[in-house]
Coordinates of C-alpha atoms in Angstrom, one line a residue:
M1 CA 127.6 74.6 -27.1
A2 CA 128.1 77.0 -30.0
A3 CA 129.6 76.4 -33.5
K4 CA 132.0 78.9 -34.8
S5 CA 132.4 79.6 -38.5
D6 CA 134.8 76.7 -39.0
G7 CA 132.6 74.2 -37.1
A8 CA 134.9 74.2 -34.0
P9 CA 132.7 74.0 -30.9
V10 CA 133.2 76.7 -28.3
S11 CA 131.3 78.0 -25.3
L12 CA 129.6 81.3 -25.5
R13 CA 129.9 81.8 -21.7
N14 CA 133.7 81.5 -21.8
E15 CA 134.3 83.6 -24.9
I16 CA 133.7 87.4 -24.9
P17 CA 133.0 88.8 -28.4
P18 CA 135.8 91.1 -29.4
E19 CA 135.2 94.8 -29.6
C20 CA 135.4 96.5 -32.9
P21 CA 136.5 100.1 -32.7
S22 CA 135.2 102.4 -35.4
R23 CA 137.6 105.0 -36.7
S24 CA 135.6 106.6 -39.5
D25 CA 133.1 108.7 -37.7
P26 CA 134.3 111.1 -35.0
R27 CA 130.8 112.1 -33.9
P28 CA 129.9 111.8 -30.3
P29 CA 128.3 108.5 -29.5
Q30 CA 124.5 108.5 -29.1
R31 CA 122.2 105.9 -27.6
R32 CA 118.5 105.5 -28.0
P33 CA 116.6 106.3 -24.8
A34 CA 114.2 103.4 -25.3
E35 CA 113.1 100.7 -27.7
Q36 CA 111.0 102.2 -30.5
R37 CA 107.4 101.2 -30.9
Y38 CA 104.9 101.6 -33.7
S39 CA 103.0 104.9 -33.1
L40 CA 100.0 106.7 -34.5
P41 CA 102.4 109.2 -36.5
D42 CA 104.0 106.1 -38.1
C43 CA 100.5 104.9 -39.2
C44 CA 99.7 108.4 -40.6
W45 CA 103.0 108.6 -42.4
T46 CA 102.2 105.2 -44.1
L47 CA 98.8 106.5 -45.2
C48 CA 100.3 109.7 -46.6
A49 CA 102.9 107.6 -48.5
L50 CA 100.0 105.7 -50.0
L51 CA 98.3 109.0 -51.0
V52 CA 101.5 110.3 -52.6
F53 CA 101.9 107.0 -54.5
F54 CA 98.4 107.1 -55.8
S55 CA 98.5 110.8 -56.7
D56 CA 101.7 110.3 -58.7
G57 CA 100.5 107.3 -60.7
A58 CA 96.9 108.5 -61.3
S59 CA 97.9 112.0 -62.4
D60 CA 100.3 110.6 -65.1
L61 CA 97.8 108.1 -66.4
W62 CA 95.1 110.9 -66.4
L63 CA 97.5 113.2 -68.4
A64 CA 98.4 110.5 -70.8
A65 CA 94.7 109.8 -71.6
D66 CA 94.3 113.6 -72.0
Y67 CA 97.2 113.7 -74.6
Y68 CA 95.5 110.8 -76.5
L69 CA 92.1 112.5 -76.6
R70 CA 93.8 115.8 -77.8
R71 CA 95.5 113.6 -80.6
D72 CA 98.9 114.5 -79.3
Y73 CA 100.2 111.0 -79.8
W74 CA 103.9 111.8 -79.4
C75 CA 103.4 113.3 -75.8
F76 CA 100.9 110.4 -75.1
A77 CA 103.5 107.8 -76.0
L78 CA 106.3 109.4 -73.9
T79 CA 104.1 109.9 -70.9
L80 CA 102.9 106.4 -71.1
V81 CA 106.4 104.9 -71.5
F82 CA 107.7 106.7 -68.4
V83 CA 104.8 105.2 -66.4
I84 CA 104.8 101.5 -67.7
V85 CA 108.5 100.7 -68.0
P86 CA 109.6 101.7 -64.5
S87 CA 106.5 100.2 -63.0
V88 CA 107.2 96.8 -64.7
V89 CA 110.8 96.9 -63.5
V90 CA 109.8 97.5 -60.0
Q91 CA 107.1 94.8 -60.1
V92 CA 109.5 92.3 -61.4
L93 CA 112.0 93.0 -58.6
S94 CA 109.2 93.0 -56.0
F95 CA 107.8 89.6 -57.2
R96 CA 111.4 88.2 -57.2
W97 CA 111.7 89.1 -53.6
F98 CA 108.3 87.6 -52.8
A99 CA 109.2 84.3 -54.5
Y100 CA 112.2 84.0 -52.5
D101 CA 110.7 84.8 -49.2
F102 CA 107.6 82.6 -49.8
S103 CA 109.5 79.7 -51.4
E104 CA 108.7 76.2 -50.2
T105 CA 112.2 75.3 -49.7
V106 CA 113.4 75.6 -46.1
E107 CA 117.0 75.6 -45.4
S108 CA 118.1 72.9 -43.0
G109 CA 120.0 75.5 -40.9
T110 CA 116.9 77.6 -40.6
A111 CA 114.9 74.6 -39.6
A112 CA 117.5 73.5 -37.2
A113 CA 117.3 77.0 -35.7
A114 CA 113.6 76.6 -35.1
V115 CA 114.2 73.1 -33.5
V116 CA 116.9 74.3 -31.1
A117 CA 115.1 77.5 -30.2
A118 CA 111.7 75.8 -29.7
S119 CA 113.1 73.0 -27.7
G120 CA 114.3 75.5 -25.0
A121 CA 117.9 74.9 -25.5
E122 CA 120.1 76.8 -23.1
E123 CA 122.1 78.5 -25.8
S124 CA 122.5 78.1 -29.6
D125 CA 124.7 79.6 -32.1
F126 CA 124.3 79.9 -36.0
S127 CA 127.1 81.0 -38.2
T128 CA 127.3 82.4 -41.7
K129 CA 130.3 81.8 -43.9
D130 CA 131.1 83.9 -47.0
S131 CA 132.8 81.5 -49.3
G132 CA 133.2 83.2 -52.6
E133 CA 130.1 85.2 -52.3
R134 CA 129.9 88.0 -49.7
G135 CA 126.3 87.1 -48.7
A136 CA 126.2 83.3 -48.9
G137 CA 124.7 82.5 -45.6
C138 CA 124.8 79.0 -44.3
T139 CA 123.6 78.0 -40.8
A140 CA 125.2 75.4 -38.5
G141 CA 123.0 73.0 -36.7
A142 CA 121.3 69.6 -36.8
G143 CA 117.8 68.5 -37.5
V144 CA 115.4 69.3 -40.3
L145 CA 111.9 70.3 -40.1
P146 CA 109.5 69.1 -42.8
G147 CA 108.9 71.7 -45.5
P148 CA 105.7 73.7 -45.7
G149 CA 104.7 71.6 -48.9
T150 CA 104.3 68.6 -46.6
A151 CA 102.0 70.2 -44.0
G152 CA 98.7 69.0 -45.6
G153 CA 96.3 69.8 -48.2
A154 CA 94.8 72.8 -46.4
R155 CA 98.2 74.6 -46.1
G156 CA 99.0 73.7 -49.7
C157 CA 95.7 75.3 -50.8
C158 CA 96.6 78.5 -48.8
R159 CA 100.1 78.6 -50.4
V160 CA 98.5 78.3 -53.9
F161 CA 96.0 81.1 -53.1
M162 CA 98.8 83.3 -51.9
W163 CA 100.9 82.7 -55.1
L164 CA 97.8 83.5 -57.2
F165 CA 97.0 86.6 -55.1
Q166 CA 100.5 87.9 -55.4
A167 CA 100.7 87.2 -59.1
I168 CA 97.4 89.2 -59.7
V169 CA 98.7 92.0 -57.5
H170 CA 102.0 92.3 -59.3
I171 CA 100.3 92.0 -62.8
F172 CA 98.0 94.9 -61.9
Q173 CA 101.1 96.9 -60.9
L174 CA 100.0 97.1 -57.1
A175 CA 102.9 95.6 -55.4
Q176 CA 103.8 98.8 -53.6
V177 CA 100.2 99.1 -52.4
W178 CA 100.2 95.7 -51.0
R179 CA 103.5 96.2 -49.2
Y180 CA 102.3 99.5 -47.7
V181 CA 99.1 97.8 -46.4
H182 CA 101.1 94.8 -45.1
A183 CA 103.5 97.1 -43.3
L184 CA 100.5 98.9 -41.8
Y185 CA 99.0 95.6 -40.7
L186 CA 102.2 94.4 -39.1
G187 CA 102.7 97.7 -37.3
V188 CA 99.2 97.6 -35.9
Q189 CA 99.7 94.0 -34.8
S190 CA 102.9 95.0 -33.0
R191 CA 100.8 97.5 -31.0
W192 CA 98.1 95.0 -30.2
H193 CA 100.4 92.2 -29.0
R194 CA 102.9 91.9 -26.2
D195 CA 106.4 90.4 -26.1
P196 CA 107.5 88.2 -27.7
E197 CA 104.8 88.5 -30.4
R198 CA 105.1 92.3 -30.5
R199 CA 108.9 92.1 -31.3
H200 CA 108.3 89.6 -34.1
Y201 CA 105.7 91.8 -35.7
Y202 CA 107.8 94.9 -35.3
W203 CA 110.9 93.1 -36.8
R204 CA 108.8 92.0 -39.8
M205 CA 107.4 95.5 -40.2
M206 CA 110.9 97.0 -40.4
F207 CA 111.9 94.5 -43.0
E208 CA 108.8 95.3 -45.1
S209 CA 109.4 99.0 -44.7
A210 CA 113.0 98.6 -45.9
D211 CA 111.8 96.8 -49.0
I212 CA 109.1 99.5 -49.7
S213 CA 111.7 102.2 -49.4
M214 CA 114.1 100.6 -51.8
L215 CA 111.4 99.8 -54.3
R216 CA 109.8 103.3 -54.2
L217 CA 113.1 105.1 -54.4
L218 CA 113.9 103.1 -57.5
E219 CA 110.6 103.7 -59.0
S220 CA 110.7 107.5 -58.2
F221 CA 113.9 108.2 -60.0
L222 CA 113.0 105.9 -63.0
K223 CA 109.5 107.3 -63.4
S224 CA 108.8 110.5 -61.5
A225 CA 112.1 112.2 -62.3
P226 CA 112.0 111.8 -66.2
Q227 CA 108.3 112.4 -66.2
L228 CA 108.8 115.7 -64.4
V229 CA 111.5 116.8 -66.9
L230 CA 109.2 115.7 -69.8
Q231 CA 106.2 117.6 -68.7
L232 CA 108.1 120.8 -67.8
S233 CA 109.8 120.7 -71.3
I234 CA 106.4 120.3 -73.0
M235 CA 105.0 123.2 -71.0
I236 CA 108.0 125.5 -71.8
Q237 CA 107.9 124.6 -75.6
A238 CA 104.1 125.3 -75.7
S239 CA 104.4 128.4 -73.6
Q240 CA 101.3 127.3 -71.7
V241 CA 100.4 125.2 -68.7
L242 CA 97.5 122.8 -68.8
P243 CA 95.9 122.0 -65.4
L244 CA 96.7 118.3 -65.8
Q245 CA 100.3 119.0 -66.7
G246 CA 100.7 121.2 -63.6
L247 CA 99.1 118.4 -61.5
S248 CA 101.2 115.7 -63.0
A249 CA 104.5 117.7 -62.6
S250 CA 103.6 118.7 -59.0
A251 CA 102.8 115.1 -58.0
S252 CA 106.0 113.8 -59.5
L253 CA 108.1 116.5 -57.7
I254 CA 106.4 115.7 -54.3
S255 CA 106.9 111.9 -54.9
L256 CA 110.7 112.5 -55.5
A257 CA 111.2 114.6 -52.4
W258 CA 109.0 112.4 -50.3
M259 CA 110.9 109.1 -51.2
V260 CA 114.3 110.6 -50.6
S261 CA 113.3 111.8 -47.1
S262 CA 111.3 108.6 -46.4
Y263 CA 114.2 106.4 -47.4
Q264 CA 116.5 108.2 -45.0
K265 CA 114.0 108.0 -42.1
V266 CA 113.3 104.3 -42.4
L267 CA 117.0 103.8 -42.7
R268 CA 117.7 105.6 -39.4
D269 CA 114.7 104.0 -37.6
S270 CA 116.1 100.5 -38.3
R271 CA 119.5 101.2 -36.9
D272 CA 120.4 100.9 -33.3
D273 CA 123.4 102.9 -33.7
K274 CA 121.7 105.9 -35.1
L275 CA 119.1 108.2 -33.4
P276 CA 115.8 108.1 -35.3
M277 CA 114.7 111.1 -37.4
T278 CA 111.8 113.1 -36.1
Y279 CA 108.9 113.9 -38.4
K280 CA 109.7 117.6 -38.0
A281 CA 113.2 116.9 -39.5
V282 CA 111.5 114.8 -42.2
I283 CA 109.3 117.6 -43.3
V284 CA 112.2 120.1 -43.5
Q285 CA 114.2 117.5 -45.4
I286 CA 111.2 117.1 -47.8
L287 CA 111.2 120.9 -48.4
W288 CA 114.9 120.8 -48.9
H289 CA 114.7 118.2 -51.7
L290 CA 111.5 119.6 -53.0
F291 CA 113.0 123.1 -53.9
T292 CA 116.5 121.8 -55.0
I293 CA 115.0 119.0 -57.2
G294 CA 112.5 121.6 -58.5
A295 CA 115.2 124.0 -59.6
R296 CA 117.3 121.2 -61.0
T297 CA 114.5 119.7 -63.2
L298 CA 113.3 123.2 -64.2
A299 CA 116.9 123.9 -65.5
F300 CA 116.9 120.6 -67.3
A301 CA 113.6 121.4 -68.9
L302 CA 114.7 124.8 -70.0
F303 CA 117.8 123.4 -71.7
A304 CA 116.1 120.4 -73.2
S305 CA 113.4 122.6 -74.8
V306 CA 116.2 124.2 -77.1
F307 CA 118.9 121.6 -77.1
Q308 CA 117.4 118.1 -77.2
L309 CA 120.5 116.3 -78.4
Y310 CA 123.0 118.1 -76.2
F311 CA 120.6 117.5 -73.2
G312 CA 120.8 113.8 -73.7
I313 CA 124.6 114.0 -74.0
F314 CA 124.8 116.0 -70.8
I315 CA 122.6 113.6 -68.8
V316 CA 124.7 110.6 -69.9
A317 CA 127.9 112.3 -69.1
H318 CA 126.8 113.5 -65.7
W319 CA 125.5 110.0 -64.9
C320 CA 128.7 108.3 -65.9
I321 CA 130.8 110.8 -63.8
M322 CA 128.6 110.4 -60.7
T323 CA 128.6 106.6 -61.1
F324 CA 132.4 106.5 -61.3
W325 CA 132.6 108.9 -58.3
I326 CA 130.4 106.5 -56.3
I327 CA 132.3 103.4 -57.3
Q328 CA 135.6 105.1 -56.4
G329 CA 134.2 105.6 -53.0
E330 CA 133.9 101.8 -52.5
T331 CA 130.4 101.6 -51.2
D332 CA 129.4 98.6 -49.2
F333 CA 125.6 98.1 -49.6
C334 CA 124.8 94.9 -51.6
M335 CA 125.9 91.3 -51.0
S336 CA 127.7 90.7 -54.3
K337 CA 130.0 92.5 -56.6
W338 CA 127.6 92.8 -59.4
E339 CA 124.7 93.9 -57.4
E340 CA 127.0 96.6 -55.9
I341 CA 127.7 97.8 -59.3
I342 CA 124.0 98.0 -60.3
Y343 CA 123.3 99.7 -57.0
N344 CA 126.0 102.3 -57.9
M345 CA 124.5 102.8 -61.3
M346 CA 121.1 103.4 -59.7
V347 CA 122.5 105.8 -57.2
G348 CA 124.2 107.6 -60.2
I349 CA 120.8 108.3 -61.5
V350 CA 119.7 109.8 -58.2
Y351 CA 122.9 112.0 -58.3
V352 CA 121.6 113.5 -61.6
F353 CA 118.9 115.1 -59.5
C354 CA 119.8 115.4 -56.0
W355 CA 122.3 114.7 -53.2
F356 CA 122.2 111.2 -51.8
S357 CA 124.7 110.0 -49.1
V358 CA 126.1 106.5 -49.7
R359 CA 129.2 106.4 -47.5
E360 CA 130.1 106.3 -43.8
G361 CA 131.6 109.3 -42.1
R362 CA 131.6 113.0 -42.6
T363 CA 129.8 113.9 -45.8
R364 CA 130.3 117.7 -45.7
C365 CA 133.1 117.8 -48.2
R366 CA 131.4 115.5 -50.6
M367 CA 128.2 117.4 -50.3
L368 CA 129.9 120.7 -50.8
I369 CA 131.6 119.4 -54.0
Y370 CA 128.3 118.0 -55.3
S371 CA 126.3 121.2 -54.4
L372 CA 128.8 123.4 -56.2
T373 CA 128.8 121.1 -59.3
V374 CA 125.0 121.2 -59.4
F375 CA 125.0 125.0 -58.9
V376 CA 127.5 125.5 -61.8
E377 CA 125.4 123.1 -64.0
N378 CA 122.2 124.8 -63.2
V379 CA 123.7 128.3 -64.0
A380 CA 125.2 127.0 -67.2
L381 CA 122.0 125.2 -68.5
T382 CA 119.8 128.2 -67.6
T383 CA 122.2 130.7 -69.2
A384 CA 122.3 128.6 -72.4
W385 CA 118.6 128.6 -72.6
Y386 CA 118.4 132.3 -71.9
L387 CA 120.8 133.1 -74.7
Y388 CA 119.4 130.6 -77.4
R389 CA 115.7 130.7 -76.5
G390 CA 113.2 130.9 -79.3
P391 CA 111.4 134.1 -80.4
R392 CA 108.3 132.9 -78.6
S393 CA 109.7 133.6 -75.2
S394 CA 109.7 137.2 -74.2
D395 CA 112.4 138.9 -72.1
F396 CA 110.1 139.2 -69.2
Y397 CA 109.1 135.5 -69.3
A398 CA 112.8 134.5 -69.5
V399 CA 113.8 136.7 -66.5
I400 CA 110.9 135.1 -64.6
M401 CA 112.1 131.6 -65.3
V402 CA 115.8 132.4 -64.4
C403 CA 114.5 133.9 -61.2
V404 CA 112.3 130.9 -60.4
V405 CA 115.3 128.6 -60.8
A406 CA 117.6 130.7 -58.7
S407 CA 115.1 131.3 -55.9
S408 CA 114.0 127.7 -55.7
Y409 CA 117.7 126.5 -55.4
A410 CA 118.3 129.1 -52.8
L411 CA 115.2 128.0 -50.8
G412 CA 116.3 124.4 -51.0
T413 CA 119.8 125.3 -49.7
F414 CA 118.2 127.3 -46.9
F415 CA 116.1 124.3 -45.7
M416 CA 119.3 122.1 -46.0
F417 CA 121.1 124.4 -43.5
V418 CA 117.9 124.4 -41.3
Y419 CA 118.0 120.6 -41.2
Y420 CA 121.7 120.4 -40.4
C421 CA 122.0 123.2 -38.0
L422 CA 118.7 122.7 -36.0
L423 CA 117.0 119.3 -36.7
H424 CA 119.7 116.8 -37.5
P425 CA 119.1 113.7 -35.3
D426 CA 122.8 113.7 -34.0
G427 CA 122.4 117.3 -32.9
P428 CA 123.1 120.8 -34.3
V429 CA 126.1 121.1 -36.5
S430 CA 128.5 124.0 -36.6
G431 CA 131.7 124.2 -38.4
W432 CA 133.7 121.0 -38.2
G433 CA 132.2 119.8 -34.8
Y434 CA 129.1 119.5 -32.9
I435 CA 128.0 122.4 -30.7
V436 CA 125.7 120.2 -28.6
E437 CA 126.1 116.8 -27.4
K438 CA 123.0 114.9 -26.3
E439 CA 123.2 113.6 -22.9
V440 CA 122.8 109.8 -22.4
P441 CA 119.6 109.1 -20.3
L442 CA 120.2 106.9 -17.2
E443 CA 117.5 104.5 -18.4
S444 CA 119.6 103.8 -21.5
L445 CA 122.7 103.1 -19.6
A446 CA 120.9 100.7 -17.3
S447 CA 119.1 98.9 -20.1
P448 CA 120.1 95.3 -21.0
A449 CA 121.1 96.5 -24.6
S450 CA 123.6 98.9 -23.2
S451 CA 125.4 96.2 -21.2
L452 CA 126.2 94.3 -24.4
P453 CA 129.4 94.5 -26.4
P454 CA 129.1 96.7 -29.4
D455 CA 129.2 94.0 -32.1
L456 CA 126.1 92.3 -30.6
V457 CA 122.5 93.1 -31.6
S458 CA 119.9 92.3 -29.0
S459 CA 116.8 94.3 -30.0
P460 CA 115.1 93.8 -33.4
P461 CA 115.5 95.0 -35.9
R462 CA 118.5 97.1 -35.2
T463 CA 122.3 96.5 -35.1
L464 CA 125.3 96.9 -33.0
Q465 CA 126.5 99.9 -31.2
R466 CA 129.8 101.5 -32.2
T467 CA 132.7 101.8 -29.9
K468 CA 134.0 105.3 -29.6
G469 CA 135.8 107.5 -27.1
S470 CA 136.0 105.9 -23.7
D471 CA 134.5 102.7 -24.9
R472 CA 137.8 101.9 -26.6
E473 CA 139.8 102.1 -23.4
Q474 CA 141.1 98.8 -22.3
G475 CA 143.4 97.5 -19.6
P476 CA 147.1 98.6 -19.3
G477 CA 149.4 97.2 -21.9
V478 CA 146.7 96.3 -24.3
D479 CA 146.5 97.9 -27.8
G480 CA 142.9 98.7 -28.3
D481 CA 143.3 98.7 -32.1
V482 CA 144.5 95.1 -32.4
F483 CA 141.8 92.5 -33.0
Q484 CA 142.5 89.3 -31.0
V485 CA 140.4 86.2 -31.6
R486 CA 141.6 84.4 -28.5
P487 CA 144.1 85.3 -25.8
P488 CA 147.6 83.9 -26.2
R489 CA 148.4 80.5 -24.6
G490 CA 149.2 80.8 -20.9
A491 CA 147.7 84.2 -20.5
Q492 CA 144.4 85.0 -18.8
A493 CA 141.7 86.6 -20.8
L494 CA 140.8 90.1 -19.8
V495 CA 137.5 90.4 -17.8
P496 CA 135.4 93.0 -19.4
H497 CA 133.6 95.6 -17.2
L498 CA 130.3 94.6 -18.9
T499 CA 128.9 91.1 -19.1
P500 CA 127.1 90.3 -22.4
R501 CA 123.7 88.5 -22.2
T502 CA 124.3 84.9 -23.0
E503 CA 120.8 83.5 -23.2
G504 CA 118.9 82.8 -26.4
P505 CA 120.2 82.0 -29.9
V506 CA 123.1 83.8 -31.6
I507 CA 123.4 84.4 -35.3
R508 CA 127.1 85.0 -36.2
I509 CA 127.6 86.6 -39.5
D510 CA 131.1 86.1 -41.0
L511 CA 130.9 89.5 -42.7
P512 CA 131.9 93.0 -41.5
R513 CA 129.1 95.0 -40.3
K514 CA 127.5 97.2 -42.9
K515 CA 128.2 100.7 -42.7
Y516 CA 125.7 103.5 -42.6
P517 CA 123.9 104.7 -44.7
A518 CA 123.6 101.2 -46.0
W519 CA 121.5 98.6 -44.2
D520 CA 123.2 95.8 -42.3
A521 CA 123.6 92.3 -43.9
H522 CA 120.5 90.9 -42.2
F523 CA 118.4 93.7 -43.9
I524 CA 119.8 93.0 -47.4
D525 CA 120.4 89.1 -47.4
R526 CA 117.0 87.6 -47.5
R527 CA 118.4 84.2 -46.3
L528 CA 119.4 85.9 -43.1
R529 CA 116.0 87.3 -42.8
K530 CA 114.5 83.8 -42.9
T531 CA 116.7 82.6 -40.1
I532 CA 116.1 85.7 -38.0
L533 CA 112.3 85.5 -38.3
V534 CA 112.2 81.7 -37.5
L535 CA 114.3 82.2 -34.5
E536 CA 112.3 85.3 -33.3
S537 CA 109.0 83.4 -33.6
A538 CA 110.3 80.2 -31.9
A539 CA 112.7 81.5 -29.2
P540 CA 111.5 83.0 -25.9
V541 CA 114.0 85.7 -26.2
T542 CA 115.3 88.0 -29.0
P543 CA 118.1 86.3 -31.1
R544 CA 121.4 88.1 -31.0
I545 CA 123.3 89.1 -34.2
Q546 CA 127.0 89.2 -34.1
Y547 CA 129.1 90.6 -37.0
R548 CA 132.8 90.1 -37.6
C549 CA 135.1 92.9 -36.7
L550 CA 137.0 94.4 -39.7
G551 CA 140.5 95.6 -38.9
T552 CA 143.8 95.8 -40.9
P553 CA 144.6 93.0 -43.4
K554 CA 147.0 91.5 -40.8
E555 CA 144.3 91.4 -38.2
V556 CA 141.9 89.8 -40.7
M557 CA 144.4 87.2 -41.7
E558 CA 145.0 86.4 -38.0
Y559 CA 141.3 86.0 -37.5
E560 CA 141.0 83.7 -40.6
T561 CA 144.0 81.6 -39.6
T562 CA 143.3 81.2 -35.9
V563 CA 139.6 80.7 -35.7

């Protein structure tokens, strides 16, 4: 028997989960040909990410030490501040995540999930209820396992050692390094083991990769972006480029471009309704962001070298406008209202330097508006510097700098078109439609995942498929856009053409499915992660994740009143 969100027992075998049509994305549906596995390129990508991280941090510290030895204390202080403050913020956030994930308290629902799954129950269902908070997860079940603190002295010593080790790692500002190494270890373990251990390690690796991407993206735009503008401004004011300055600026620029592209890749790899991004596409996207961010920061540095006060006013005004634009778009990323506002403010910082998609559906109009805005701002900032530059800058030098800004932005735009026209995972884009639709392999149509309803997740760590096109077609006389919780009394339920898998535990989340490009609720809410990992390690089959369909207010009210 299964427990719905209000506690009423129902049978999974007699109830077919409702389909949830998606109206926001007219793109042709795509399916993955097979379940992804950790590969050698993934391992090399993680090692390269570690190299980028060390290069960025080491070059900044080396440059700060050089400023100190040259008795340039003002540049030394600014360089060091832009290294330490963002790093401390990221370490605090990382340790907070670790403290929650490794806490000794085990929720009774999670423990009950382990009991039911390990006992070989025929079917089990666990539900989450958002009462007040959007991410307040609570599981239904009976039975409690003893907490880790009661497992004995040896286990207690191991836990104390892990707390001490993580504290030392975070004090020495190495949380990202540890998470990269841990993700590498989990990925290798997923290759060495077979099911079900392989699925468990791969799921944990994707969770760790999501955390690293969010932490590194935050750190890059709090540290590398202002550091790049600072060093470029110092070089322009001094009319000379020191080797360490060039090294630090280059490392910061590469780190920014790398993390934006890496974030998008990990995001797509974790989604079952999106095709993964190839490494060729990632490299082109890195070049796209490398040149556009380079032109943007160089325009900032030129303007800031002459108008320091007005540059600060301009940055704050641009950030406020971008943040309000994002808030107006009603993003759906975090699990609470205040976290969503903080997230929008952080994305506003990203928008100061480059484009970053935060909403579902077509982004061409929004990208065009943003690109035109950035182009006009770059032209205005560079022109203001050219007209009011100091006497130390010759005309030849000024023309060279203007040409560098223009050519860099043009190259970035060229690589952006290459990505969208040739290497986009969903296929080449032309005009307002797709000129190529990828054929769905027969293997994917015959796979167990393809036989499930679109609001069920069966393969870790990805989410449900969308219902588009012919998938929305239902029997005669049935409105496909109406969400029905249960058939009317006296009427027989429609028999679907696909029978869902019913074995194994089910995690029902009383939240609408998170929209791309945000991660789903089970990637953001760490309480759901605990439940999923316990079920995955204990159950013989992969747990299924079911989200609530989101329709019109009338449909939602019917769902809430009839369940």
